[in-house]
Coordinates of C-alpha atoms in Angstrom, one line a residue:
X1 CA 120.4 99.2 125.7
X2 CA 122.6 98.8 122.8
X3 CA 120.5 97.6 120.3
X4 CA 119.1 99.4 117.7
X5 CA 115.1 99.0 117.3
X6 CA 114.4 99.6 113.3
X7 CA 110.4 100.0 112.5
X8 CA 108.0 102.1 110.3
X9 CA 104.7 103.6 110.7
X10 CA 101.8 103.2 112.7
X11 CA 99.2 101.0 111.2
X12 CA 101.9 99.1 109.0
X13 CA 101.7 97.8 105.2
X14 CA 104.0 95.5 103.7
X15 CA 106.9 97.9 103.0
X16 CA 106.7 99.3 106.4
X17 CA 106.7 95.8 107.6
X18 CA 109.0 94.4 105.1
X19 CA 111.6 97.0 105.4
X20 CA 111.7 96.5 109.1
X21 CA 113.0 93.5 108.9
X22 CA 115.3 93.7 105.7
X23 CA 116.7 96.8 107.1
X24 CA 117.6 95.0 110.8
X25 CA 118.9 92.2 108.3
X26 CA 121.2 94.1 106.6
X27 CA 122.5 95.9 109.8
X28 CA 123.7 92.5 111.0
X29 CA 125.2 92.2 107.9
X30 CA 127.9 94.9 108.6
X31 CA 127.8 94.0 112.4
X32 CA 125.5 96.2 114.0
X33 CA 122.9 95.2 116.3
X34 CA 119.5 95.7 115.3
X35 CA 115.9 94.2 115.8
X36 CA 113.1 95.0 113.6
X37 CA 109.3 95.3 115.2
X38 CA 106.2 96.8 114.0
X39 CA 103.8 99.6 115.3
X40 CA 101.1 97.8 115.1
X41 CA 99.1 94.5 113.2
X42 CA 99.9 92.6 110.5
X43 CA 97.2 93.1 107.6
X44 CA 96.9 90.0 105.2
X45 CA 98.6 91.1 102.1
X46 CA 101.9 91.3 104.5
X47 CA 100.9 87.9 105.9
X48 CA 100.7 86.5 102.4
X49 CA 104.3 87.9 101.7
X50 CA 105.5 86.9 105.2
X51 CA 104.6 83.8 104.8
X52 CA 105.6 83.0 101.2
X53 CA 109.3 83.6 101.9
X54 CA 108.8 81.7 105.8
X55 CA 109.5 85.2 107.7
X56 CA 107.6 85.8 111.3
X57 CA 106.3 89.1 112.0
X58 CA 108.5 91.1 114.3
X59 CA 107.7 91.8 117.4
X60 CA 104.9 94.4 118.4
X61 CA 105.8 97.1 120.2
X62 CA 103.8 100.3 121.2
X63 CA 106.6 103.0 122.6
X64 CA 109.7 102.7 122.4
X65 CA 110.6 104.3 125.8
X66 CA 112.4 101.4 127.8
X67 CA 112.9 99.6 124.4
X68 CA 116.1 101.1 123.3
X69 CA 118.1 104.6 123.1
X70 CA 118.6 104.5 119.5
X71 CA 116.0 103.7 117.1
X72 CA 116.2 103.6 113.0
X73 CA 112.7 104.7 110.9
X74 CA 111.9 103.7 107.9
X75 CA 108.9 104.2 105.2
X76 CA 108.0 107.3 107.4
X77 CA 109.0 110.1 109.1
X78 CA 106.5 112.6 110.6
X79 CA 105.9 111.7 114.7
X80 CA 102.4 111.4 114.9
X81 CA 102.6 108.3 112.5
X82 CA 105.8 107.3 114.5
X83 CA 105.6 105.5 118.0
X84 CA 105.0 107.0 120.9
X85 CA 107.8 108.2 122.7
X86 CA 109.5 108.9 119.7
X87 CA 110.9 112.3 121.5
X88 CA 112.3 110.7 124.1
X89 CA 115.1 108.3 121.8
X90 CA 117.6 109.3 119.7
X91 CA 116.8 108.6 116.0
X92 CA 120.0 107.3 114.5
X93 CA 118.7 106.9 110.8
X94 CA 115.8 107.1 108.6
X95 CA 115.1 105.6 105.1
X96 CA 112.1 107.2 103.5
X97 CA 110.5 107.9 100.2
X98 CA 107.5 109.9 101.5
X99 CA 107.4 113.9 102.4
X100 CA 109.3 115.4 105.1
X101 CA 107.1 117.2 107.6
X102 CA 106.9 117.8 111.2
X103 CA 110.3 116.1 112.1
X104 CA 113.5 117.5 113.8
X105 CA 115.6 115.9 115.6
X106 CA 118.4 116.9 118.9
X107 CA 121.6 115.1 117.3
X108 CA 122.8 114.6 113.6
X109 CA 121.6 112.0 112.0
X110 CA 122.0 109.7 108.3
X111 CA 118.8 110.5 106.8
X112 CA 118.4 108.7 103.0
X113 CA 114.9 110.0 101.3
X114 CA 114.5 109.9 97.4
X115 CA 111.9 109.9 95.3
X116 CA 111.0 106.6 94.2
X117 CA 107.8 104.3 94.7
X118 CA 109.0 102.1 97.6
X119 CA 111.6 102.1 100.7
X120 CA 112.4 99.0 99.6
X121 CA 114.0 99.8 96.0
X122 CA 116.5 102.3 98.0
X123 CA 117.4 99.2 100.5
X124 CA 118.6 97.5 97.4
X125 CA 120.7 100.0 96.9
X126 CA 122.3 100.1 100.3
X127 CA 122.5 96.4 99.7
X128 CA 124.7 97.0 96.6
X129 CA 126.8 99.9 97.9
X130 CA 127.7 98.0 100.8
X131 CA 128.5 94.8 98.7
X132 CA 126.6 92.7 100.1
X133 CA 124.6 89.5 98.1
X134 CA 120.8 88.8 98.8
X135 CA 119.7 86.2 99.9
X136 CA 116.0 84.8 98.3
X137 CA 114.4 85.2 101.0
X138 CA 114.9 88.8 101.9
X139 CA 114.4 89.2 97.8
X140 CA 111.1 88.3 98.1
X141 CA 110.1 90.8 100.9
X142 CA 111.6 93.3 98.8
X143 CA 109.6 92.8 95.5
X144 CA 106.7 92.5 98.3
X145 CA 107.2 95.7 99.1
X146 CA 107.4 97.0 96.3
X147 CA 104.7 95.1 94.6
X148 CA 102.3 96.4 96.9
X149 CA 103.6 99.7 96.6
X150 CA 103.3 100.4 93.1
X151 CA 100.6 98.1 92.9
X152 CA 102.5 96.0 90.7
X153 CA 104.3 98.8 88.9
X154 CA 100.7 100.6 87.9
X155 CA 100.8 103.6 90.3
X156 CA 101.7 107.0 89.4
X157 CA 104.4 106.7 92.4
X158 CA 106.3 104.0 90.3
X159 CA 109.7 105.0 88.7
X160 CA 111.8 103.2 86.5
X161 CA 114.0 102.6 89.5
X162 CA 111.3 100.8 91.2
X163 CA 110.5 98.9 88.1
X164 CA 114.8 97.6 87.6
X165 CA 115.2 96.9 91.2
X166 CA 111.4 94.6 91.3
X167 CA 112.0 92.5 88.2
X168 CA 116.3 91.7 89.4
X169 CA 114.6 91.3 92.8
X170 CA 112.0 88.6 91.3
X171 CA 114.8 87.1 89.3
X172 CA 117.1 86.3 92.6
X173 CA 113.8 85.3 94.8
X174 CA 112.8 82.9 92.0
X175 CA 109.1 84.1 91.2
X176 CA 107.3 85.4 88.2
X177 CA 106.6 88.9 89.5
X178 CA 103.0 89.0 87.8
X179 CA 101.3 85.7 89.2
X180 CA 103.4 86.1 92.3
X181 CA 102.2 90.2 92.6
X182 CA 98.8 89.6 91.8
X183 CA 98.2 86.9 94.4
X184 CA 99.9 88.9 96.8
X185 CA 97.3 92.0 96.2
X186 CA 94.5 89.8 95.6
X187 CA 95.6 88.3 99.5
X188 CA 95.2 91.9 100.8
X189 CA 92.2 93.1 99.2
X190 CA 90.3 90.2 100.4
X191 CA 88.0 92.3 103.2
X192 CA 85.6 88.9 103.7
X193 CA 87.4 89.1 107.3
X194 CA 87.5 92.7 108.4
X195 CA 85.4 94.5 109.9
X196 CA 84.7 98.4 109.0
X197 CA 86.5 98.6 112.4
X198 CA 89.6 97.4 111.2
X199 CA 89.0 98.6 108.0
X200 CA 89.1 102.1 109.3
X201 CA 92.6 101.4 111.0
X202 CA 94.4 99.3 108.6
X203 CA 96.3 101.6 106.3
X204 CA 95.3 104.8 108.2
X205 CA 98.1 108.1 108.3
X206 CA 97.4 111.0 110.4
X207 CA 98.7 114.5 108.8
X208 CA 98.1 118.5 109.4
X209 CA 97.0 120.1 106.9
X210 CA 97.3 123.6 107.4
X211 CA 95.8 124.3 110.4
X212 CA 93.4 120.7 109.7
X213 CA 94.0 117.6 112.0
X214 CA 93.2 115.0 109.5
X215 CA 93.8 111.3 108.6
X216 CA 93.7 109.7 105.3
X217 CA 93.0 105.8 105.2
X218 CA 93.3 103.5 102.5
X219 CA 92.0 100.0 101.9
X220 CA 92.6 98.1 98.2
X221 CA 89.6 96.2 97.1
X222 CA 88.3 94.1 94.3
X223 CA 85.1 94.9 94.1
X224 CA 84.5 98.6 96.1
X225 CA 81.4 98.0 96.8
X226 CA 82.4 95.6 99.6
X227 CA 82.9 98.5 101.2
X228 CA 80.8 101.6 100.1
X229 CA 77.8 99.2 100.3
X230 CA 77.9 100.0 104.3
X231 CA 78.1 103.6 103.8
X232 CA 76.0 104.1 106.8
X233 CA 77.3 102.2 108.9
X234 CA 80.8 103.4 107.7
X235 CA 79.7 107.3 108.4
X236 CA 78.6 106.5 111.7
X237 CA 82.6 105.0 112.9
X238 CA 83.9 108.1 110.9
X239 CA 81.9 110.9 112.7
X240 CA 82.7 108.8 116.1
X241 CA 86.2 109.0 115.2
X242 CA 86.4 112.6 113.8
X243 CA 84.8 113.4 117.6
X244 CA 86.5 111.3 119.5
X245 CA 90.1 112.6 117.6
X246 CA 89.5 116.3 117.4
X247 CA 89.7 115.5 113.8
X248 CA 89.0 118.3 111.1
X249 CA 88.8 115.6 108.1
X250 CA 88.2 112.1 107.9
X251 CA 89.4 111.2 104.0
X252 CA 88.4 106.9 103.6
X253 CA 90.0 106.3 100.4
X254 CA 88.3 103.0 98.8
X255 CA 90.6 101.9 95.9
X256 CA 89.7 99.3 92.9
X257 CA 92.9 97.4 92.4
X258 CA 91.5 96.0 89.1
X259 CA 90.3 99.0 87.4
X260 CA 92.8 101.7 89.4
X261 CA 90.3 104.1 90.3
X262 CA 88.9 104.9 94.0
X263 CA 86.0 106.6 95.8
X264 CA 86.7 108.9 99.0
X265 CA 83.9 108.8 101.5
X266 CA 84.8 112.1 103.6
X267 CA 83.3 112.9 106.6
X268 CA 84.4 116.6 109.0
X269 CA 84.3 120.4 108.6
X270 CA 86.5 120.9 105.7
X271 CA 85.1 117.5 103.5
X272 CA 83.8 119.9 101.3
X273 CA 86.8 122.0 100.6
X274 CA 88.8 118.5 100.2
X275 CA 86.3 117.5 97.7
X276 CA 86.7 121.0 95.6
X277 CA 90.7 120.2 95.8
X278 CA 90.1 117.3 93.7
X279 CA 87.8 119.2 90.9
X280 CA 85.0 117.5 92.5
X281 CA 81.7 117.7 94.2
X282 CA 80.9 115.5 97.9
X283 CA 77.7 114.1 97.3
X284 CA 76.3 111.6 99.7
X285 CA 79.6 112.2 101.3
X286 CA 81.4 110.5 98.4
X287 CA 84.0 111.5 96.4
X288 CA 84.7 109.7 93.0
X289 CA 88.7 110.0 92.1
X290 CA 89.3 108.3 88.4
X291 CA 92.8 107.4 88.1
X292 CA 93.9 107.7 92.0
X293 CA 95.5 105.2 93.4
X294 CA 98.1 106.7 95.1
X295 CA 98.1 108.6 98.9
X296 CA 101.2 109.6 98.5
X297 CA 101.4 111.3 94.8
X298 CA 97.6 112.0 94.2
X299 CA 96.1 112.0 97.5
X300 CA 98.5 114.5 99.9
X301 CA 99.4 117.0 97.8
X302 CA 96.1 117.8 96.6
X303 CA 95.0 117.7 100.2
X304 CA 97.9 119.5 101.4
X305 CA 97.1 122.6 99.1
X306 CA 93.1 122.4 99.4
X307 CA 93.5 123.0 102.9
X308 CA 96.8 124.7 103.5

């Protein structure tokens, strides 16, 4: 098994997805061997991207044991959002803009992580340091990525990087970023087809917190009350789920993708002390977060020292 599986998280979003596949690209490029699959299913603002620039999904995969000796992660590092095996294979690369935590690997590795809004605006780079021209296709899953990201350039995780390497990626895949970037999140906040089922697993991360086993999900809406208007029902799938995982905090992140503000509904034995970490109070299980839009910058590392 020569070949070199390249993938991102668990429950994927379109720069996990994305990436996958521009990565594995651009391996070929230089003559490696590498094929990019996914951790799990497609959610529709990918789709929209996928199919706007005529790209299948990769292929779905849930351990990599048997699948290859070497594997390549990107948009993620830490195991328990990785696949399952992930021990067991030698991790050749990783390209990552998130926090590095509960990773460690047997051999030396080429491990690229830097502070920017998307794993996508780093690929560019390795695109230009290796020379190599891009072609409009794999432009366009790039500004995807980033795009949905940064929710078109508006979250606090955006950097003028991300901004430079979206608007020369738009230029080369031929779209106007805004109608093109709006459709796109429009595409994925449509929930008229989910159920809270999915909704619970669609952009879902596990992380420890301190001594907390706890996942954060997020889902972008339109209107939020889509969502928080089957609070109930939605409590009963979290407390089911916070049972079922050993989970110390369920943190359901609803976010308005028009007005860039979201409500938390929190649900486990340390809800409350999340709540406090954000200035605010739980009530009804809610927690209203003006201005958050962001996991990664405003979500975490509030979390991360609430409950450290």
């Amino acid at each position: 098994m020569s070949k070199v599986l390249v993938f991102g998280h668990k429950n994927p979003d379109t720069d996990t997805i994305t990436s996958a596949i521009v990565y594995a690209y651009l391996k070929q490029q230089i003559g490696e061997e590498a094929e990019a699959v996914r951790l799990g299913d497609v959610n529709n603002e990918t789709r929209f991207a996928l199919d706007k620039f005529g790209f299948e999904a990769p292929r779905l995969i849930s351990s990599v044991v048997g699948e290859a000796d070497k594997v390549i992660l990107v948009d993620h590092n830490e195991f328990q959002q990785s696949a399952d095996g992930i021990e067991e294979v030698q991790i050749a690369e990783v390209i990552d803009h998130h926090r590095i935590a509960n990773f460690q690997t047997a051999d030396p590795l080429y491990y690229r992580a830097e502070p920017v809004g998307c794993t996508a605006t780093i690929l560019k780079k390795i695109f230009n340091e290796n020379g190599l021209d891009i072609p409009a296709n794999i432009a366009g899953l790039m500004l995807s990525a980033i795009v949905s990201d940064t929710l078109l350039f508006k979250s606090p995780t955006c950097t003028e990087q991300d901004v430079k390497a979206g608007e020369e990626l738009a230029k080369i895949a031929n779209v106007d970023v805004a109608e093109y970037g709006l459709a796109m999140l429009k595409a994925g906040a449509d929930l008229s087809d989910k159920s809270l089922e999915d909704l619970l697993s669609l952009d879902a991360k596990e992380f420890q917190f301190g001594e907390y086993k706890s996942v954060v999900a997020q889902v972008n809406a339109v209107d939020i009350d889509d969502v928080l208007n089957r609070q109930e029902e939605l409590e009963i799938l979290l407390n089911k789920n916070v049972a079922e995982n050993g989970l110390d905090l369920f943190f359901f992140v609803v976010t308005d993708i028009l007005n860039n503000d979201s409500t938390a509904v929190a649900i486990g034995q340390v809800a409350q002390a999340a709540a406090k970490g954000f200035g605010a109070e739980l009530i009804n299980n809610r927690v209203v977060l003006p201005g958050v839009v962001s996991r990664k910058k405003q979500i975490v590392p509030v979390l991360t020292e609430a409950l450290k």
